Coordinates of C-alpha atoms in Angstrom, one line a residue:
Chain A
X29 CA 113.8 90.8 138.3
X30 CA 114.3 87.0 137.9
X31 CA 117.3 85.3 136.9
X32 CA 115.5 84.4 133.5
X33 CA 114.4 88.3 132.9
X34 CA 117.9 89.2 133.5
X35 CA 119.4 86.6 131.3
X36 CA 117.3 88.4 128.6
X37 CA 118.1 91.5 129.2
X38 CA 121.7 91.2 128.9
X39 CA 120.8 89.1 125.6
X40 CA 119.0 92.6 124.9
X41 CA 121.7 94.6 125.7
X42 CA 124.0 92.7 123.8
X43 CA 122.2 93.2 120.2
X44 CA 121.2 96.6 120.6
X45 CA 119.1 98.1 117.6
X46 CA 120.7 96.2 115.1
X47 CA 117.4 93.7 114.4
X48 CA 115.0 96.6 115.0
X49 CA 114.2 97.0 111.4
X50 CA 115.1 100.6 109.9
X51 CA 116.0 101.9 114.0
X52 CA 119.3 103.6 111.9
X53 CA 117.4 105.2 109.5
X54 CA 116.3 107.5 112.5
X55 CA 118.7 111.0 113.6
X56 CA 117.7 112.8 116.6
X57 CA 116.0 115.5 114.3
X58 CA 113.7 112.8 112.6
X59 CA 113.3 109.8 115.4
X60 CA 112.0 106.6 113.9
X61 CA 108.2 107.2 115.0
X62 CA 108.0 110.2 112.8
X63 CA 109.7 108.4 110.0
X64 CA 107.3 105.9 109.8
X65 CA 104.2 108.2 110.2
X66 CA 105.8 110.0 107.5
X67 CA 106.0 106.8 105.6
X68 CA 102.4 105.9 105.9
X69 CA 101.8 107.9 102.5
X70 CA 103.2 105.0 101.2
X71 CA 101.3 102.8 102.5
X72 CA 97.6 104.9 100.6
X73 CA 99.9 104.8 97.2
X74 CA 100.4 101.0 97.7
X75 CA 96.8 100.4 98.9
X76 CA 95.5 102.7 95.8
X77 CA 97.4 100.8 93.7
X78 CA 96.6 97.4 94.4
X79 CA 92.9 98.3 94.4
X80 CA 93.5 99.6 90.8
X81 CA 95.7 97.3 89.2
X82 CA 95.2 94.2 91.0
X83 CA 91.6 93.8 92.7
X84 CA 89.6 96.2 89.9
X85 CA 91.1 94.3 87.0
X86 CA 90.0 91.3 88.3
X87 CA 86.5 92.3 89.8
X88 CA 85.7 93.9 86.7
X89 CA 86.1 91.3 84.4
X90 CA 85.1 88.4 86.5
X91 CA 82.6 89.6 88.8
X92 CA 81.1 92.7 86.8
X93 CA 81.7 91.0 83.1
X94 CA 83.1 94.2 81.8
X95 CA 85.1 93.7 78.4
X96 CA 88.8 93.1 78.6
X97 CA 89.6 96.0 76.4
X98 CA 88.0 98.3 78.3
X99 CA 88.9 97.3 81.7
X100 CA 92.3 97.9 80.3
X101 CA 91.7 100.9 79.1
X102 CA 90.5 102.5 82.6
X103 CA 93.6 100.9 84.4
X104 CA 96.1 102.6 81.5
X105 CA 94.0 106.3 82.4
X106 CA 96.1 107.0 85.7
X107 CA 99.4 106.3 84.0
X108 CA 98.5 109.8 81.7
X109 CA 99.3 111.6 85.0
X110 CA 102.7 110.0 85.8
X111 CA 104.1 112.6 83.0
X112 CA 102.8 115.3 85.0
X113 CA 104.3 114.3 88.5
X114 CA 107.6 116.8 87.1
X115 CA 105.4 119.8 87.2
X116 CA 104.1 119.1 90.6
X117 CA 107.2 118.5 91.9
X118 CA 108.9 121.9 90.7
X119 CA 105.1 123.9 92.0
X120 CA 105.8 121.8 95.4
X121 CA 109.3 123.5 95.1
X122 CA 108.3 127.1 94.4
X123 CA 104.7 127.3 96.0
X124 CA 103.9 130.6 97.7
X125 CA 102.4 130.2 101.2
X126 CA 101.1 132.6 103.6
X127 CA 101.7 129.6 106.4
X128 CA 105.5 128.6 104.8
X129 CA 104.6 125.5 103.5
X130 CA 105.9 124.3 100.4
X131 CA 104.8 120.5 100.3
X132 CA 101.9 120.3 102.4
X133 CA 99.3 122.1 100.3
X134 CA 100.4 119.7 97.7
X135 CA 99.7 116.3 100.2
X136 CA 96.1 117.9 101.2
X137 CA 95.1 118.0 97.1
X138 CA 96.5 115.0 96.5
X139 CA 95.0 113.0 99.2
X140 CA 92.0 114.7 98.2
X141 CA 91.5 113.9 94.3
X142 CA 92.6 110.0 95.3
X143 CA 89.8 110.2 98.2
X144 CA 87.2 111.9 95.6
X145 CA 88.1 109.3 92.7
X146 CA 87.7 106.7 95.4
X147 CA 84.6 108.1 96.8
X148 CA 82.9 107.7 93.2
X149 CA 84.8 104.8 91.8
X150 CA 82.2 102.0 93.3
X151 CA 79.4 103.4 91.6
X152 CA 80.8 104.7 88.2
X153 CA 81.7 100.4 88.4
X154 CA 78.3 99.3 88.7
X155 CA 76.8 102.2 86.4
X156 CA 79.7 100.9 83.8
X157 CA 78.8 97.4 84.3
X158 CA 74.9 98.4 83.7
X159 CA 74.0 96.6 87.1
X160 CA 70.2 97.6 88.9
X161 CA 68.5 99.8 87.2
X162 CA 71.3 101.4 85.5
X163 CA 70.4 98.6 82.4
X164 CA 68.9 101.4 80.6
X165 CA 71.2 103.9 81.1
X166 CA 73.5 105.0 78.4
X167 CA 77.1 103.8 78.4
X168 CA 79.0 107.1 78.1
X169 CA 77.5 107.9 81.4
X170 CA 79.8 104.4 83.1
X171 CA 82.2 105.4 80.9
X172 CA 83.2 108.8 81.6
X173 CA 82.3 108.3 85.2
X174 CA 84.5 105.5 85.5
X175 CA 87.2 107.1 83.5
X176 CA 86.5 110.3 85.9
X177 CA 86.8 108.2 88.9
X178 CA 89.9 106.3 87.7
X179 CA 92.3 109.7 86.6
X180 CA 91.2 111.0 90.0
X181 CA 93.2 108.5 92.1
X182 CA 95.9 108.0 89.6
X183 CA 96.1 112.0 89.9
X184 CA 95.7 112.2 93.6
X185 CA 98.4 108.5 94.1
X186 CA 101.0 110.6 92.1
X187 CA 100.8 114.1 93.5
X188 CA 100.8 112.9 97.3
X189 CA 103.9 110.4 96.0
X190 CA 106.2 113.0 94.6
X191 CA 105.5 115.1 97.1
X192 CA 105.7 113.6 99.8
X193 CA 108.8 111.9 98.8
X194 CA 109.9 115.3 97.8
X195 CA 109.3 116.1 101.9
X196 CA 110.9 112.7 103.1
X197 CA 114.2 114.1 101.1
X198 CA 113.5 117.7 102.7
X199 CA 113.4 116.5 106.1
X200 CA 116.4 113.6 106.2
X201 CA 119.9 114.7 106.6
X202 CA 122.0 113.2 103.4
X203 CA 123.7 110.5 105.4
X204 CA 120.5 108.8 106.4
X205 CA 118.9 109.3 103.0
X206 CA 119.1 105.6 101.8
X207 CA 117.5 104.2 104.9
X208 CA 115.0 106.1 104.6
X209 CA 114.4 105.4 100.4
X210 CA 114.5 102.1 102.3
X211 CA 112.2 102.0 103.9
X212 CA 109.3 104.4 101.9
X213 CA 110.2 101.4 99.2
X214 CA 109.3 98.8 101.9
X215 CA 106.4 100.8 103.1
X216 CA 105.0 100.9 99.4
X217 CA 105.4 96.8 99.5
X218 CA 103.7 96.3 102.7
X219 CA 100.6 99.0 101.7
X220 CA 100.3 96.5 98.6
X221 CA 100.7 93.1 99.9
X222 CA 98.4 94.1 102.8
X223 CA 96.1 95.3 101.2
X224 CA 95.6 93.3 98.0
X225 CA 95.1 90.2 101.3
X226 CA 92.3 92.4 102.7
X227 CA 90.4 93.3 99.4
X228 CA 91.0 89.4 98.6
X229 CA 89.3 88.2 101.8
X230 CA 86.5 91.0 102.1
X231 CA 85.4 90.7 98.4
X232 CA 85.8 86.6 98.6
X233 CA 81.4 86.8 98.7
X234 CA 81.3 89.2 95.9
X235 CA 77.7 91.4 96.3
X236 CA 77.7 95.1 94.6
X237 CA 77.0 96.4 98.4
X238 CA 80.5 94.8 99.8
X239 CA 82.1 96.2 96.9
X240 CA 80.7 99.9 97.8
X241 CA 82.2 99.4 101.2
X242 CA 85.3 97.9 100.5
X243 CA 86.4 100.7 98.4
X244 CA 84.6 103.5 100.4
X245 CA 86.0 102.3 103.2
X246 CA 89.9 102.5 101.6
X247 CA 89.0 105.9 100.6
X248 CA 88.2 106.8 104.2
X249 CA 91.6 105.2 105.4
X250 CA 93.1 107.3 102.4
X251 CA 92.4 110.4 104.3
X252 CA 93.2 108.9 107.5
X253 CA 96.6 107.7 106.7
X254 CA 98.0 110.5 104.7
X255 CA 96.5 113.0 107.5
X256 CA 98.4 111.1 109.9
X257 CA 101.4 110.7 107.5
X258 CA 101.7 114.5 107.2
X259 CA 100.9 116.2 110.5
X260 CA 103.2 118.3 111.9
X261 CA 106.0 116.9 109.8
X262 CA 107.0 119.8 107.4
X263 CA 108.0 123.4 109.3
X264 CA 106.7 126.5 108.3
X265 CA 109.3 128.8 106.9
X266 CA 109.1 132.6 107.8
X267 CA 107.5 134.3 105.3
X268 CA 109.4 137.9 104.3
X269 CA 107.2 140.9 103.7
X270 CA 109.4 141.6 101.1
X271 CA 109.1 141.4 97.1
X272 CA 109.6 137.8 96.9
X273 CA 112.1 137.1 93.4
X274 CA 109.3 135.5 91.0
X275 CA 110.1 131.6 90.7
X276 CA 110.9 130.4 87.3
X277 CA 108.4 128.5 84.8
X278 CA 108.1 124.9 84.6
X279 CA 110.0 125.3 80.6
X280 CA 112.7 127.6 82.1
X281 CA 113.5 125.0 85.1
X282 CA 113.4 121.9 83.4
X283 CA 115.4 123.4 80.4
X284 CA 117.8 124.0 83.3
X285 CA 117.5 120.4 85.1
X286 CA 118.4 118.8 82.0
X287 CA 121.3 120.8 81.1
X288 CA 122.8 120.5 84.3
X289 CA 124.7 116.8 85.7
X290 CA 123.5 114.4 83.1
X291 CA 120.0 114.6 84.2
X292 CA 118.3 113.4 81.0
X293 CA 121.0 110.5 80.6
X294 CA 120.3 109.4 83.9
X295 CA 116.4 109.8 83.4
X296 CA 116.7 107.8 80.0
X297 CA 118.9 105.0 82.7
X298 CA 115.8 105.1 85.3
X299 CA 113.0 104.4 82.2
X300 CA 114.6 101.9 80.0
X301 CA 115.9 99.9 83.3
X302 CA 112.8 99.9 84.8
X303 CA 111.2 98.8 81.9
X304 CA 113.3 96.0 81.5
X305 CA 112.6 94.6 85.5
X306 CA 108.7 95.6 84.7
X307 CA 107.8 93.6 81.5
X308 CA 107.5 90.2 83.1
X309 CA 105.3 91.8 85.9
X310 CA 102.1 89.9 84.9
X311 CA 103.9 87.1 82.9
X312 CA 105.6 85.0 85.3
X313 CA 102.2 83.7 87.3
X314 CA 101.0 82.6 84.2
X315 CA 104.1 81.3 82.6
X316 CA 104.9 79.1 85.3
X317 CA 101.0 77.9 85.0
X318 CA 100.8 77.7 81.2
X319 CA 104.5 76.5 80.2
X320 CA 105.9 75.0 83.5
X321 CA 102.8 73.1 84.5
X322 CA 102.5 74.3 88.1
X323 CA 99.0 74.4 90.2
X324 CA 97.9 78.1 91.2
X325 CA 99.4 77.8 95.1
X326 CA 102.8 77.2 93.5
X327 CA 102.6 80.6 90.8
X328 CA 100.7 82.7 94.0
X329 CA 104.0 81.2 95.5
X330 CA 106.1 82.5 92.9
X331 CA 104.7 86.4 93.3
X332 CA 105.7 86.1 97.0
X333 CA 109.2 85.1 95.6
X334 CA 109.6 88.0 93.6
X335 CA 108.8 90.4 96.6
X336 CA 110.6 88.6 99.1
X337 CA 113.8 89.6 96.6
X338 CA 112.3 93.0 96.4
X339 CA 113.2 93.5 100.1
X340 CA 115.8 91.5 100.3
X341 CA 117.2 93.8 97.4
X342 CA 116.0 96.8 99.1
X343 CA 117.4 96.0 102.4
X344 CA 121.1 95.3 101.1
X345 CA 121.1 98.2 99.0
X346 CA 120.3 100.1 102.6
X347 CA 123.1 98.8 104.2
X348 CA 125.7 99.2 101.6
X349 CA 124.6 103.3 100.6
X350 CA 124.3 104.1 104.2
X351 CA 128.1 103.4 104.2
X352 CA 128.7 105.5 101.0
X353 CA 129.1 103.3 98.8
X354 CA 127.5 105.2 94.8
X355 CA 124.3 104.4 94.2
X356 CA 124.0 104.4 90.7
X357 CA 126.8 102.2 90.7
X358 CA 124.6 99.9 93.0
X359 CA 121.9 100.3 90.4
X360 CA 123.5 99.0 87.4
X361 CA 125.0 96.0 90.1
X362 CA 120.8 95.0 90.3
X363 CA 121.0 95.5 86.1
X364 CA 123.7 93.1 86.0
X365 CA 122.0 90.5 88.8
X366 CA 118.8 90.9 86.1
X367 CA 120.7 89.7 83.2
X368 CA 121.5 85.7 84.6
X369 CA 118.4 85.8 86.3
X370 CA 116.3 86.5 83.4
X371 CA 118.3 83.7 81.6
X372 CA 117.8 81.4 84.7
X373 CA 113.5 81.8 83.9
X374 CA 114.3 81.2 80.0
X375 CA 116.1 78.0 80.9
X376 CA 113.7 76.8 82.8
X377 CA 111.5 75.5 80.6
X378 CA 114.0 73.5 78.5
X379 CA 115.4 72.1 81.3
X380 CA 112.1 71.6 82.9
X381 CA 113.7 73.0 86.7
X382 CA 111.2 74.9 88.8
X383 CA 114.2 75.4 91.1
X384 CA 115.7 77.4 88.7
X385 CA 112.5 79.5 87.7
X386 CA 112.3 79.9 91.4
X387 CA 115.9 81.1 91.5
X388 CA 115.6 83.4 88.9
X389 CA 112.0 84.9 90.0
X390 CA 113.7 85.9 93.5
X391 CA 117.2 87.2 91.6
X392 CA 114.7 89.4 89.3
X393 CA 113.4 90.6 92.2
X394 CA 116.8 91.5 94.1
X395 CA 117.8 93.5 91.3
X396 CA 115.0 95.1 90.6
X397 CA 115.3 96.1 94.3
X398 CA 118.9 97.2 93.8
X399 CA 117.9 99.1 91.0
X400 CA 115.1 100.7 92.1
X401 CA 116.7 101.7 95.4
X402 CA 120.0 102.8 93.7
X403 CA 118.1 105.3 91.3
X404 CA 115.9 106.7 94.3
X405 CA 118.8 107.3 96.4
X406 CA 120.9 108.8 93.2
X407 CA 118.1 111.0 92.5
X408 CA 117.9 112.2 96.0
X409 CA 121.4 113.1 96.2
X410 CA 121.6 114.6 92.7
X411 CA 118.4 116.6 93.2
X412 CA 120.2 120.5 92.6
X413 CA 119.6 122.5 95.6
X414 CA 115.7 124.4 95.2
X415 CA 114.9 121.5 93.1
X416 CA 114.1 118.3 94.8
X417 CA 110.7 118.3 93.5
X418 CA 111.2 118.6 90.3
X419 CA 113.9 115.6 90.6
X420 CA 111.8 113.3 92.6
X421 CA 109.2 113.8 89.9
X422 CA 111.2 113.8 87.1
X423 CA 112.2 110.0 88.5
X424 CA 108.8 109.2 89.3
X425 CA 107.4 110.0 85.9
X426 CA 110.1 108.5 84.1
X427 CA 109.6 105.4 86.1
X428 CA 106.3 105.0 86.4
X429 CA 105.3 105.9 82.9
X430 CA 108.5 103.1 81.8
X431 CA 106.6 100.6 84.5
X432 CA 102.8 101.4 83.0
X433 CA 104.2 100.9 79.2
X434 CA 106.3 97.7 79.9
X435 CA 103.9 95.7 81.9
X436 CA 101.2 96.7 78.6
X437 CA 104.1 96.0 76.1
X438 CA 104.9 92.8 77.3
X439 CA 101.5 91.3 77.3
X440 CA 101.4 92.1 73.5
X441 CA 104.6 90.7 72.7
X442 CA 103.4 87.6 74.3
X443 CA 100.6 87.5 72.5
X444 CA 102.1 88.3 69.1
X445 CA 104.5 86.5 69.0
X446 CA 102.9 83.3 70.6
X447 CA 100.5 84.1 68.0
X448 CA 102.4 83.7 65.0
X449 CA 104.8 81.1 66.1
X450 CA 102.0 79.2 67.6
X451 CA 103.5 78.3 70.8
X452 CA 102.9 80.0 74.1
X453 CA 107.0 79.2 75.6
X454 CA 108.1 81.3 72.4
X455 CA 105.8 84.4 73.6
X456 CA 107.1 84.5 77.3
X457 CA 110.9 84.0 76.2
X458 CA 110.8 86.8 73.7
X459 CA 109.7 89.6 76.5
X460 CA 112.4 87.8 78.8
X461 CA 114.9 88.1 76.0
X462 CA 113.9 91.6 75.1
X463 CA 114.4 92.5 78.8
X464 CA 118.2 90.8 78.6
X465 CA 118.5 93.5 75.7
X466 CA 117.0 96.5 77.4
X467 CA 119.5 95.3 80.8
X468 CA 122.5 95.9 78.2
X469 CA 121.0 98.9 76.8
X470 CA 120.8 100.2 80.4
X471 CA 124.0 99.6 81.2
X472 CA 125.0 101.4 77.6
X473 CA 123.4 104.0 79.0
X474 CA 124.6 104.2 82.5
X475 CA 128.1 103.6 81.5
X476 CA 129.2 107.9 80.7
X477 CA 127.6 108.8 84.1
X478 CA 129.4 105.8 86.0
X479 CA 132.9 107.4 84.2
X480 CA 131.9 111.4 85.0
X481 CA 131.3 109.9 89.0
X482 CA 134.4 107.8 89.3
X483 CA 136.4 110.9 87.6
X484 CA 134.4 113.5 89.6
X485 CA 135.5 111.1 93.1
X486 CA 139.1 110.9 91.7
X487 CA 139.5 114.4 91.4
X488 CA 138.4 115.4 95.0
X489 CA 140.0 112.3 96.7
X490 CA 143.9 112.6 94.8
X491 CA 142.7 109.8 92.5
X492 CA 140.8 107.0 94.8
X493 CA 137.1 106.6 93.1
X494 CA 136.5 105.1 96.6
X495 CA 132.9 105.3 97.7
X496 CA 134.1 107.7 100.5
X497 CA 134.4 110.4 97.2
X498 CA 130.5 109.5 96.8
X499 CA 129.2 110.3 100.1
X500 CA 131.4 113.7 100.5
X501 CA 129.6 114.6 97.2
X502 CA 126.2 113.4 98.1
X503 CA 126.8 115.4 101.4
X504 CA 127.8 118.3 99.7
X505 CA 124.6 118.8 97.1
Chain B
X274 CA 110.9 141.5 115.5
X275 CA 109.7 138.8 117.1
X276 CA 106.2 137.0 116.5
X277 CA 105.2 138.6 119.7
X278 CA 105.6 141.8 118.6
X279 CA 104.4 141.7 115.3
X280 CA 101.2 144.1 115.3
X281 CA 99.6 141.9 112.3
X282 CA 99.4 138.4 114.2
X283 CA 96.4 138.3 115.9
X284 CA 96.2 136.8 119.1
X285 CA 95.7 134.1 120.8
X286 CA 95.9 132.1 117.8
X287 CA 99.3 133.8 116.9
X288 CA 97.7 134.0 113.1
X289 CA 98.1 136.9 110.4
X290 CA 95.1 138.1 109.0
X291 CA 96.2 136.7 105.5
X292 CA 97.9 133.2 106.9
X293 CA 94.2 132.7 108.4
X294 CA 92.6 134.0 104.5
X295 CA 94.9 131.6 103.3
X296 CA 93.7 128.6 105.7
X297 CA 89.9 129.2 104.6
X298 CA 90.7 128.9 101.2
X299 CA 91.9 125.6 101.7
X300 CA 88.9 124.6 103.6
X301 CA 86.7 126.4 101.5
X302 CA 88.2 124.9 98.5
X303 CA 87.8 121.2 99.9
X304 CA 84.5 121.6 100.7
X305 CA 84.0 122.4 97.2
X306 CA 85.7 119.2 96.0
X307 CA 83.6 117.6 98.8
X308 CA 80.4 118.8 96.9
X309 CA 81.3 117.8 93.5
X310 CA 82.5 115.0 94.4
X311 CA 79.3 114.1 96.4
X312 CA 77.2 115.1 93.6
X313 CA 78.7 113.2 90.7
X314 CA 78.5 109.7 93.9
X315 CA 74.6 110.7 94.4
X316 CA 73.7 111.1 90.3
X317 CA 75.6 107.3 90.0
X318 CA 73.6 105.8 92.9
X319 CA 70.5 106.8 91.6
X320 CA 71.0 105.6 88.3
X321 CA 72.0 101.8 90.0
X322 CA 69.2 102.3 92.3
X323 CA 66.8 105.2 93.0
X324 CA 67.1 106.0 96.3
X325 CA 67.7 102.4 96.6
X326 CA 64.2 101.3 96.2

């Protein structure tokens, strides 16, 4: 080896793991190359999802001419299944199988409605669009199959979501849980960002042929990924030959979820928070266009901004679980961040400072990292024993059904409001000052469960509400 | 009792009669799917373009 080599070596040596991104999220019982197979589920939910909200959208009102309203109406269809991702996750937790699986059954439908609605979705576009020789056909037939095509990947995107996040929590040991919400958030971002650059550069020569193969071909990777996600990952549990006790129904479980550790208060602190971080989802791009006067590089800019906080959010809030610190307190830290930063993009336009929009776009971001990260984790270790499913999707249909309804409510604030007071800055800043108000209303909300967990800590620790109380009570649900 | 000597598994799979009835049903019930699915994708095609003439 030359001196050079080594020099580098002992530079090597010297750092250890500590830049390998997510290298401590790994234990000996889950090593980091199973981790991130296991995380490539993500990666189908973040492709699906970009394909639905992002490159769909736009493709079927520019390219196909398909009316706004209903183009909005077939994105809205896969948020009626986020309700639903709750009942999944408790069937995930109770499912009977001769080969002792409990989640994987669940995966294999999942990843098969989203490859089905997939499969179909190209065509039910261009039959909904009346393209070829579809001009005559009658437009219930685009419709349903369109509205068919979209429900099956919403329904397929949430089922292999909760469950397989449900099997992420199954297979990490407690300690390493926040890593690895860490990185299935990440995951989630790189599935999207990479994607929604693909579908942008193979649709750039728009022909209804490319747009067959672009999404046929996702469906195929679909299957791919989440095969490879879920091999060999959960083990099969003996099954006894005797009377198995029958598992309780959905009503009899949930009655019991809620009743038990605050659930519904810290359900009602998931939904309204993430409502508040989701309303300006679609409004920044164009507020910086429309009311700060920049060019479309600068607000394409901006929407890297906002994600770069995202993981720079996500990544803190890894370090600072893994060493115990609470994570709903963490959460309502990334509420707080929201509130200044949310004034920071209102201020903007009076003082006419793109640095500050800037500022504020990458704060927004952080905390909505924080917060998201905070509540996964908190879920995670609050799920009741038998019941992680039915936790994870209780947080995931809370969530995603907050996300769905604030990114549609704030587009009709703006447009209410900047239609009666005739001017477009007053539309923005009433969804940014609305989400100020929901922030507060979140912390309302958070504050009897941040009380019950310091008391709770203080109890079993002579007093100290020290985040070492935390992890001995994560460690010991 | 181990797996080895469990007289139901049948070998040299190491499968139960019922763990292998409950394997087809998966694969019966995607090819199902599979067929539906393929059915509903044909019907649209040929409505855009019969058998893309």
């Amino acid at each position: 080896m030359n001196r050079a080599s080594r020099f580098m070596m002992r530079q090597w040596i010297g750092m250890g793991t500590r830049f390998l991104p997510f290298a401590d999220a790994a234990t000996p019982d889950l090593p980091l190359s199973r981790l991130l197979r296991l995380s490539l589920f993500q990666v189908a939910v973040g492709m699906a999802l970009t394909l639905l909200i992002g490159t769909l959208n736009r493709v079927m009102i520019v390219e196909l001419h398909v009316p706004a309203s209903l183009v909005g109406a077939m994105i809205a269809l896969p948020l009626l299944f986020a309700p639903f991702r709750a009942v999944i996750g408790h069937k995930s937790d109770h499912h009977r199988s001769e080969l002792g699986w409990r989640r994987v059954p669940f995966i294999y439908r999942g990843a098969m409605l989203q490859f089905g609605g997939l499969a179909i979705l190209p065509f039910a576009l261009l039959v909904l669009a009346h393209l070829g020789d579809s001009a005559d056909a009658p437009a219930w037939v685009g419709q349903a199959a369109a509205a068919l095509a979209f429900l099956l990947v919403g329904a397929g995107l949430h089922t292999v979501q909760t469950v397989g996040l449900a099997l992420a929590t199954d297979l990490a040991a407690p300690e390493s849980r926040p890593k690895v919400v860490g990185l299935m958030y990440v995951m989630l971002l790189v599935g999207m960002i990479a994607s929604a650059l693909l579908f942008g550069a193979m649709l750039a020569d728009f022909t209804p042929g490319r747009l067959v193969q672009v999404i046929q071909a996702s469906a195929v990777l679909t299957v791919v990924l989440i095969g490879v996600a879920a091999w060999k990952q959960e083990p099969r549990r003996s099954t006894s030959r005797l009377p198995q006790p029958v598992p309780p129904d959905f009503r009899t479980a949930w009655t019991g979820f809620l009743a038990g550790d605050r659930a519904l208060n810290f359900l009602l602190v998931t939904g309204i928070g993430t409502m508040a971080f989701t309303m300006e989802d679609v409004l920044l791009e164009p507020y910086g266009g429309q009311v700060l006067g920049l060019a479309v590089g600068q607000t394409t800019r901006l929407t890297a901004t906002l994600a770069i906080g995202g993981i720079a959010g996500f990544g803190v809030a890894s370090r600072v679980l893994a060493r115990g610190y609470d994570p709903l307190r963490l959460a309502c830290i990334g509420v707080v961040l929201g509130i200044p930063a949310f004034a920071a993009v209102i201020l903007a336009q009076p003082l006419a400072s793109v640095l500050l929009f800037a500022a504020g776009t990458a704060a927004i971001g952080a905390g909505a990292g924080l917060f998201g990260h905070g509540t996964l984790t908190a879920t995670m270790n609050r799920a009741p024993p038998g019941q992680v499913g039915l936790a994870l999707g209780a947080w995931g249909a809370s969530q995603a059904t907050a996300a769905g309804l604030g990114v549609a409510l704030g587009g009709v604030i703006r447009d209410l409001v900047a239609a009666v007071s005739r001017n477009p800055a007053s539309g923005y800043h009433a969804v940014y000052g609305l989400e100020i108000v929901l922030l507060f209303v979140t912390l309302a909300t958070a504050a009897p469960l941040l009380v019950a967990t310091s008391r709770s800590a203080g109890r079993s620790h002579g007093g100290s509400p020290g985040g070492a109380g935390i992890i001995q009570e994560g460690r010991a649900i | 009792m181990s797996d080895l000597d469990d007289p139901d598994r049948v070998w040299p799979t190491g499968l139960t009669i019922r763990e292998s009835e409950e394997l087809h049903k998966h694969v019966i019930d995607g090819a199902r799917v599979f067929f539906v699915i393929s059915l509903i994708a044909h019907t649209l095609v040929y409505m855009y373009s019969p058998w893309l003439k």
